[in-house]
Amino acid sequence: MPDPVPEAFDHEQHGGFPVYEPARPSPGFADFLTGMRRLQDLAVSADPDTDTWARAAAGVAELVRMLEPFAVAEGVGPAGRVPELPGAGHLLMPPWRVVRFEPDGVELAVTFSRYHVGGNYAVHGGVLPLLFDSVFGMVIHAAGRPISRTAYLHVDYRKVTPIDVELTATGRITEEQGRKAFVTAELRDPDGNLLAEANGLMLRLLPGQP
């Protein structure tokens, strides 16, 4: 029998997962992210001479020295906590933006770049589960369910996913059983072609569960 779920979820009581509030960093953070995303693209596509590599390495080392004194714990810095920025301001995430965020489903616009290429200018297959897992989390939040962990995530690849094209990712809950929420998601190109689809199970955390 499914575990009972309260009629009204208390988002302050969702296992041992911290509650992270949106961040409002200075405009410089958005500029920094834009530069870092471009740097990621160049890091996997540039082929300069030996001296340029050495100077680039020195520049990166200087940037590390500049930022290292300001390292903070998870959930304190702005990364991942700025909803209005691409990928919520987290460089790990593909640069998506939210188009629709409703209880019956979510929609994202996402554009992959050279950094995400696995081969032959196609998006690496391992990047798509990362996108879908993010979509699943948003679906849970939009539906008003408490914080949940991904119990499983299955991806079917239908067509090659291109870079430098704005794609559409959608997701929704298909069934709810107590702590369980079964979810599905799709990724489509501008012509509506299905590139990949996913289904998964999101499990509500127990009290104290990390």
PDB file of C-alpha atoms in Angstrom:
ATOM      1  CA  MET A   1       0.000   0.000   0.000  1.00  0.00           C
ATOM      2  CA  PRO A   2       1.402   3.465  -0.855  1.00  0.00           C
ATOM      3  CA  ASP A   3       2.649   5.614   1.986  1.00  0.00           C
ATOM      4  CA  PRO A   4       0.109   8.269   2.927  1.00  0.00           C
ATOM      5  CA  VAL A   5       0.927  11.846   1.962  1.00  0.00           C
ATOM      6  CA  PRO A   6      -0.519  14.840   3.839  1.00  0.00           C
ATOM      7  CA  GLU A   7      -3.108  16.828   1.898  1.00  0.00           C
ATOM      8  CA  ALA A   8      -1.060  19.990   2.363  1.00  0.00           C
ATOM      9  CA  PHE A   9       2.690  19.590   1.992  1.00  0.00           C
ATOM     10  CA  ASP A  10       4.932  21.554   4.338  1.00  0.00           C
ATOM     11  CA  HIS A  11       7.958  22.562   2.296  1.00  0.00           C
ATOM     12  CA  GLU A  12       9.873  23.308   5.481  1.00  0.00           C
ATOM     13  CA  GLN A  13       9.612  19.616   6.410  1.00  0.00           C
ATOM     14  CA  HIS A  14      11.131  17.607   3.582  1.00  0.00           C
ATOM     15  CA  GLY A  15      13.625  15.203   5.026  1.00  0.00           C
ATOM     16  CA  GLY A  16      17.065  16.526   5.859  1.00  0.00           C
ATOM     17  CA  PHE A  17      17.412  18.532   2.650  1.00  0.00           C
ATOM     18  CA  PRO A  18      18.341  22.199   3.268  1.00  0.00           C
ATOM     19  CA  VAL A  19      15.960  24.963   2.242  1.00  0.00           C
ATOM     20  CA  TYR A  20      17.709  27.212  -0.279  1.00  0.00           C
ATOM     21  CA  GLU A  21      16.333  30.679  -0.917  1.00  0.00           C
ATOM     22  CA  PRO A  22      16.804  32.503  -4.248  1.00  0.00           C
ATOM     23  CA  ALA A  23      19.936  34.652  -4.404  1.00  0.00           C
ATOM     24  CA  ARG A  24      20.171  38.211  -5.668  1.00  0.00           C
ATOM     25  CA  PRO A  25      23.840  38.714  -6.555  1.00  0.00           C
ATOM     26  CA  SER A  26      25.272  41.854  -8.131  1.00  0.00           C
ATOM     27  CA  PRO A  27      25.108  42.226 -11.940  1.00  0.00           C
ATOM     28  CA  GLY A  28      28.755  41.236 -12.099  1.00  0.00           C
ATOM     29  CA  PHE A  29      27.800  37.622 -11.387  1.00  0.00           C
ATOM     30  CA  ALA A  30      25.732  37.377 -14.588  1.00  0.00           C
ATOM     31  CA  ASP A  31      28.636  38.830 -16.585  1.00  0.00           C
ATOM     32  CA  PHE A  32      30.985  36.359 -14.913  1.00  0.00           C
ATOM     33  CA  LEU A  33      28.742  33.421 -15.870  1.00  0.00           C
ATOM     34  CA  THR A  34      28.525  34.593 -19.482  1.00  0.00           C
ATOM     35  CA  GLY A  35      32.300  34.813 -19.664  1.00  0.00           C
ATOM     36  CA  MET A  36      32.780  31.431 -18.003  1.00  0.00           C
ATOM     37  CA  ARG A  37      30.349  29.725 -20.403  1.00  0.00           C
ATOM     38  CA  ARG A  38      32.282  31.157 -23.336  1.00  0.00           C
ATOM     39  CA  LEU A  39      35.532  30.047 -21.685  1.00  0.00           C
ATOM     40  CA  GLN A  40      34.146  26.509 -21.348  1.00  0.00           C
ATOM     41  CA  ASP A  41      33.398  26.466 -25.071  1.00  0.00           C
ATOM     42  CA  LEU A  42      36.902  27.677 -25.897  1.00  0.00           C
ATOM     43  CA  ALA A  43      38.508  25.228 -23.488  1.00  0.00           C
ATOM     44  CA  VAL A  44      37.231  22.343 -25.631  1.00  0.00           C
ATOM     45  CA  SER A  45      37.590  23.978 -29.060  1.00  0.00           C
ATOM     46  CA  ALA A  46      40.688  26.203 -29.078  1.00  0.00           C
ATOM     47  CA  ASP A  47      44.084  24.986 -30.305  1.00  0.00           C
ATOM     48  CA  PRO A  48      46.554  27.830 -29.703  1.00  0.00           C
ATOM     49  CA  ASP A  49      50.334  27.726 -29.664  1.00  0.00           C
ATOM     50  CA  THR A  50      52.321  26.619 -26.634  1.00  0.00           C
ATOM     51  CA  ASP A  51      52.937  30.154 -25.359  1.00  0.00           C
ATOM     52  CA  THR A  52      49.228  31.010 -25.487  1.00  0.00           C
ATOM     53  CA  TRP A  53      48.336  27.880 -23.506  1.00  0.00           C
ATOM     54  CA  ALA A  54      50.889  28.884 -20.872  1.00  0.00           C
ATOM     55  CA  ARG A  55      49.513  32.431 -20.649  1.00  0.00           C
ATOM     56  CA  ALA A  56      45.948  31.098 -20.464  1.00  0.00           C
ATOM     57  CA  ALA A  57      46.942  28.760 -17.645  1.00  0.00           C
ATOM     58  CA  ALA A  58      48.504  31.673 -15.772  1.00  0.00           C
ATOM     59  CA  GLY A  59      45.322  33.693 -16.234  1.00  0.00           C
ATOM     60  CA  VAL A  60      43.201  30.853 -14.866  1.00  0.00           C
ATOM     61  CA  ALA A  61      45.562  30.476 -11.911  1.00  0.00           C
ATOM     62  CA  GLU A  62      45.168  34.179 -11.170  1.00  0.00           C
ATOM     63  CA  LEU A  63      41.375  33.869 -11.297  1.00  0.00           C
ATOM     64  CA  VAL A  64      41.542  30.957  -8.856  1.00  0.00           C
ATOM     65  CA  ARG A  65      43.668  33.023  -6.470  1.00  0.00           C
ATOM     66  CA  MET A  66      41.163  35.868  -6.727  1.00  0.00           C
ATOM     67  CA  LEU A  67      38.106  33.764  -5.904  1.00  0.00           C
ATOM     68  CA  GLU A  68      39.517  31.151  -3.534  1.00  0.00           C
ATOM     69  CA  PRO A  69      39.362  33.357  -0.392  1.00  0.00           C
ATOM     70  CA  PHE A  70      35.605  33.701  -0.951  1.00  0.00           C
ATOM     71  CA  ALA A  71      34.734  29.979  -1.107  1.00  0.00           C
ATOM     72  CA  VAL A  72      31.614  29.257   0.991  1.00  0.00           C
ATOM     73  CA  ALA A  73      29.392  26.307   1.876  1.00  0.00           C
ATOM     74  CA  GLU A  74      26.738  24.887  -0.439  1.00  0.00           C
ATOM     75  CA  GLY A  75      23.661  27.070  -0.639  1.00  0.00           C
ATOM     76  CA  VAL A  76      25.476  30.240   0.418  1.00  0.00           C
ATOM     77  CA  GLY A  77      26.956  31.308  -2.904  1.00  0.00           C
ATOM     78  CA  PRO A  78      24.659  32.361  -5.771  1.00  0.00           C
ATOM     79  CA  ALA A  79      25.398  29.412  -8.101  1.00  0.00           C
ATOM     80  CA  GLY A  80      22.176  27.491  -8.729  1.00  0.00           C
ATOM     81  CA  ARG A  81      20.068  30.004  -6.810  1.00  0.00           C
ATOM     82  CA  VAL A  82      19.359  32.698  -9.402  1.00  0.00           C
ATOM     83  CA  PRO A  83      16.219  31.555 -11.267  1.00  0.00           C
ATOM     84  CA  GLU A  84      16.322  34.368 -13.826  1.00  0.00           C
ATOM     85  CA  LEU A  85      19.805  33.412 -15.079  1.00  0.00           C
ATOM     86  CA  PRO A  86      20.506  30.595 -17.577  1.00  0.00           C
ATOM     87  CA  GLY A  87      20.711  27.285 -15.734  1.00  0.00           C
ATOM     88  CA  ALA A  88      19.736  29.142 -12.549  1.00  0.00           C
ATOM     89  CA  GLY A  89      23.270  30.520 -12.498  1.00  0.00           C
ATOM     90  CA  HIS A  90      25.047  27.165 -12.246  1.00  0.00           C
ATOM     91  CA  LEU A  91      27.794  26.293 -14.736  1.00  0.00           C
ATOM     92  CA  LEU A  92      27.159  22.566 -14.344  1.00  0.00           C
ATOM     93  CA  MET A  93      23.686  22.991 -15.816  1.00  0.00           C
ATOM     94  CA  PRO A  94      22.953  23.495 -19.514  1.00  0.00           C
ATOM     95  CA  PRO A  95      21.934  27.140 -19.985  1.00  0.00           C
ATOM     96  CA  TRP A  96      18.174  26.765 -19.868  1.00  0.00           C
ATOM     97  CA  ARG A  97      15.513  29.368 -19.125  1.00  0.00           C
ATOM     98  CA  VAL A  98      12.045  28.703 -17.743  1.00  0.00           C
ATOM     99  CA  VAL A  99       9.175  29.306 -20.178  1.00  0.00           C
ATOM    100  CA  ARG A 100       6.336  27.722 -18.177  1.00  0.00           C
ATOM    101  CA  PHE A 101       6.207  26.646 -14.539  1.00  0.00           C
ATOM    102  CA  GLU A 102       2.752  25.334 -13.640  1.00  0.00           C
ATOM    103  CA  PRO A 103       1.342  22.505 -11.471  1.00  0.00           C
ATOM    104  CA  ASP A 104       0.474  20.512 -14.599  1.00  0.00           C
ATOM    105  CA  GLY A 105       3.962  20.765 -16.084  1.00  0.00           C
ATOM    106  CA  VAL A 106       7.004  22.855 -16.936  1.00  0.00           C
ATOM    107  CA  GLU A 107       8.668  24.007 -20.135  1.00  0.00           C
ATOM    108  CA  LEU A 108      12.261  25.123 -20.640  1.00  0.00           C
ATOM    109  CA  ALA A 109      14.137  26.640 -23.560  1.00  0.00           C
ATOM    110  CA  VAL A 110      17.683  25.255 -23.719  1.00  0.00           C
ATOM    111  CA  THR A 111      20.584  25.837 -26.093  1.00  0.00           C
ATOM    112  CA  PHE A 112      23.589  23.539 -25.963  1.00  0.00           C
ATOM    113  CA  SER A 113      27.001  24.760 -27.154  1.00  0.00           C
ATOM    114  CA  ARG A 114      30.409  23.439 -28.169  1.00  0.00           C
ATOM    115  CA  TYR A 115      31.179  22.613 -24.537  1.00  0.00           C
ATOM    116  CA  HIS A 116      28.427  19.959 -24.595  1.00  0.00           C
ATOM    117  CA  VAL A 117      29.583  18.155 -27.764  1.00  0.00           C
ATOM    118  CA  GLY A 118      30.257  14.427 -27.502  1.00  0.00           C
ATOM    119  CA  GLY A 119      31.265  13.941 -31.142  1.00  0.00           C
ATOM    120  CA  ASN A 120      30.411  15.088 -34.656  1.00  0.00           C
ATOM    121  CA  TYR A 121      28.903  18.308 -33.260  1.00  0.00           C
ATOM    122  CA  ALA A 122      26.143  16.418 -31.474  1.00  0.00           C
ATOM    123  CA  VAL A 123      25.342  16.927 -27.791  1.00  0.00           C
ATOM    124  CA  HIS A 124      26.994  14.279 -25.586  1.00  0.00           C
ATOM    125  CA  GLY A 125      24.451  11.652 -24.577  1.00  0.00           C
ATOM    126  CA  GLY A 126      25.438  11.999 -20.928  1.00  0.00           C
ATOM    127  CA  VAL A 127      24.385  15.648 -20.855  1.00  0.00           C
ATOM    128  CA  LEU A 128      20.741  14.872 -21.586  1.00  0.00           C
ATOM    129  CA  PRO A 129      20.081  12.934 -18.353  1.00  0.00           C
ATOM    130  CA  LEU A 130      21.460  15.956 -16.490  1.00  0.00           C
ATOM    131  CA  LEU A 131      18.939  18.176 -18.262  1.00  0.00           C
ATOM    132  CA  PHE A 132      16.064  15.752 -17.680  1.00  0.00           C
ATOM    133  CA  ASP A 133      16.937  15.374 -13.993  1.00  0.00           C
ATOM    134  CA  SER A 134      16.731  19.150 -13.653  1.00  0.00           C
ATOM    135  CA  VAL A 135      13.370  19.116 -15.424  1.00  0.00           C
ATOM    136  CA  PHE A 136      12.112  16.392 -13.055  1.00  0.00           C
ATOM    137  CA  GLY A 137      13.079  18.475 -10.031  1.00  0.00           C
ATOM    138  CA  MET A 138      11.250  21.502 -11.418  1.00  0.00           C
ATOM    139  CA  VAL A 139       8.177  19.393 -12.162  1.00  0.00           C
ATOM    140  CA  ILE A 140       8.066  18.259  -8.522  1.00  0.00           C
ATOM    141  CA  HIS A 141       8.458  21.794  -7.223  1.00  0.00           C
ATOM    142  CA  ALA A 142       5.883  23.254  -9.629  1.00  0.00           C
ATOM    143  CA  ALA A 143       3.376  20.592  -8.592  1.00  0.00           C
ATOM    144  CA  GLY A 144       3.754  21.622  -4.943  1.00  0.00           C
ATOM    145  CA  ARG A 145       5.268  18.342  -3.780  1.00  0.00           C
ATOM    146  CA  PRO A 146       8.054  18.319  -1.168  1.00  0.00           C
ATOM    147  CA  ILE A 147      11.713  17.899  -2.093  1.00  0.00           C
ATOM    148  CA  SER A 148      12.250  14.496  -3.695  1.00  0.00           C
ATOM    149  CA  ARG A 149      15.214  12.427  -4.837  1.00  0.00           C
ATOM    150  CA  THR A 150      15.479  10.725  -8.205  1.00  0.00           C
ATOM    151  CA  ALA A 151      14.909   6.994  -7.703  1.00  0.00           C
ATOM    152  CA  TYR A 152      15.478   6.198 -11.368  1.00  0.00           C
ATOM    153  CA  LEU A 153      15.750   8.030 -14.676  1.00  0.00           C
ATOM    154  CA  HIS A 154      15.484   6.307 -18.061  1.00  0.00           C
ATOM    155  CA  VAL A 155      16.353   8.100 -21.316  1.00  0.00           C
ATOM    156  CA  ASP A 156      15.471   7.097 -24.869  1.00  0.00           C
ATOM    157  CA  TYR A 157      17.500   8.854 -27.571  1.00  0.00           C
ATOM    158  CA  ARG A 158      15.399   9.385 -30.721  1.00  0.00           C
ATOM    159  CA  LYS A 159      17.489  11.773 -32.855  1.00  0.00           C
ATOM    160  CA  VAL A 160      20.842  13.529 -32.669  1.00  0.00           C
ATOM    161  CA  THR A 161      20.622  16.600 -30.424  1.00  0.00           C
ATOM    162  CA  PRO A 162      22.194  19.655 -32.104  1.00  0.00           C
ATOM    163  CA  ILE A 163      24.148  22.530 -30.604  1.00  0.00           C
ATOM    164  CA  ASP A 164      23.558  26.267 -31.131  1.00  0.00           C
ATOM    165  CA  VAL A 165      19.814  25.741 -31.635  1.00  0.00           C
ATOM    166  CA  GLU A 166      17.132  26.684 -29.092  1.00  0.00           C
ATOM    167  CA  LEU A 167      15.359  23.477 -28.084  1.00  0.00           C
ATOM    168  CA  THR A 168      12.269  22.891 -25.958  1.00  0.00           C
ATOM    169  CA  ALA A 169      12.212  20.622 -22.922  1.00  0.00           C
ATOM    170  CA  THR A 170       8.918  19.785 -21.235  1.00  0.00           C
ATOM    171  CA  GLY A 171       8.025  17.659 -18.231  1.00  0.00           C
ATOM    172  CA  ARG A 172       5.048  16.619 -16.132  1.00  0.00           C
ATOM    173  CA  ILE A 173       3.855  14.173 -13.505  1.00  0.00           C
ATOM    174  CA  THR A 174       1.982  11.204 -14.941  1.00  0.00           C
ATOM    175  CA  GLU A 175       1.041   9.438 -11.689  1.00  0.00           C
ATOM    176  CA  GLU A 176       1.265   9.995  -7.929  1.00  0.00           C
ATOM    177  CA  GLN A 177       1.350   7.222  -5.324  1.00  0.00           C
ATOM    178  CA  GLY A 178       2.021   8.500  -1.829  1.00  0.00           C
ATOM    179  CA  ARG A 179       5.729   9.364  -1.651  1.00  0.00           C
ATOM    180  CA  LYS A 180       6.149   8.428  -5.308  1.00  0.00           C
ATOM    181  CA  ALA A 181       5.729  10.702  -8.302  1.00  0.00           C
ATOM    182  CA  PHE A 182       6.176   9.203 -11.763  1.00  0.00           C
ATOM    183  CA  VAL A 183       7.410  11.802 -14.228  1.00  0.00           C
ATOM    184  CA  THR A 184       8.033  12.104 -17.942  1.00  0.00           C
ATOM    185  CA  ALA A 185       9.925  14.626 -20.078  1.00  0.00           C
ATOM    186  CA  GLU A 186      10.674  15.348 -23.723  1.00  0.00           C
ATOM    187  CA  LEU A 187      13.237  17.336 -25.684  1.00  0.00           C
ATOM    188  CA  ARG A 188      12.211  18.687 -29.112  1.00  0.00           C
ATOM    189  CA  ASP A 189      13.809  20.814 -31.823  1.00  0.00           C
ATOM    190  CA  PRO A 190      12.208  23.969 -33.313  1.00  0.00           C
ATOM    191  CA  ASP A 191      10.346  21.835 -35.876  1.00  0.00           C
ATOM    192  CA  GLY A 192       8.791  19.707 -33.147  1.00  0.00           C
ATOM    193  CA  ASN A 193      10.952  16.647 -33.820  1.00  0.00           C
ATOM    194  CA  LEU A 194      11.423  14.454 -30.750  1.00  0.00           C
ATOM    195  CA  LEU A 195      15.132  14.297 -29.912  1.00  0.00           C
ATOM    196  CA  ALA A 196      14.971  12.420 -26.620  1.00  0.00           C
ATOM    197  CA  GLU A 197      12.453  11.457 -23.967  1.00  0.00           C
ATOM    198  CA  ALA A 198      12.750  10.345 -20.374  1.00  0.00           C
ATOM    199  CA  ASN A 199      10.692   8.810 -17.630  1.00  0.00           C
ATOM    200  CA  GLY A 200      11.532   8.457 -14.000  1.00  0.00           C
ATOM    201  CA  LEU A 201      10.470   8.101 -10.406  1.00  0.00           C
ATOM    202  CA  MET A 202      10.850  10.884  -7.866  1.00  0.00           C
ATOM    203  CA  LEU A 203      10.645   9.813  -4.214  1.00  0.00           C
ATOM    204  CA  ARG A 204       9.659  12.164  -1.405  1.00  0.00           C
ATOM    205  CA  LEU A 205      12.300  12.285   1.332  1.00  0.00           C
ATOM    206  CA  LEU A 206      11.582  10.838   4.755  1.00  0.00           C
ATOM    207  CA  PRO A 207      12.159  12.961   7.898  1.00  0.00           C
ATOM    208  CA  GLY A 208      15.895  13.474   8.298  1.00  0.00           C
ATOM    209  CA  GLN A 209      16.729  11.762   5.005  1.00  0.00           C
ATOM    210  CA  PRO A 210      19.515  13.602   3.102  1.00  0.00           C
TER     211      PRO A 210
END
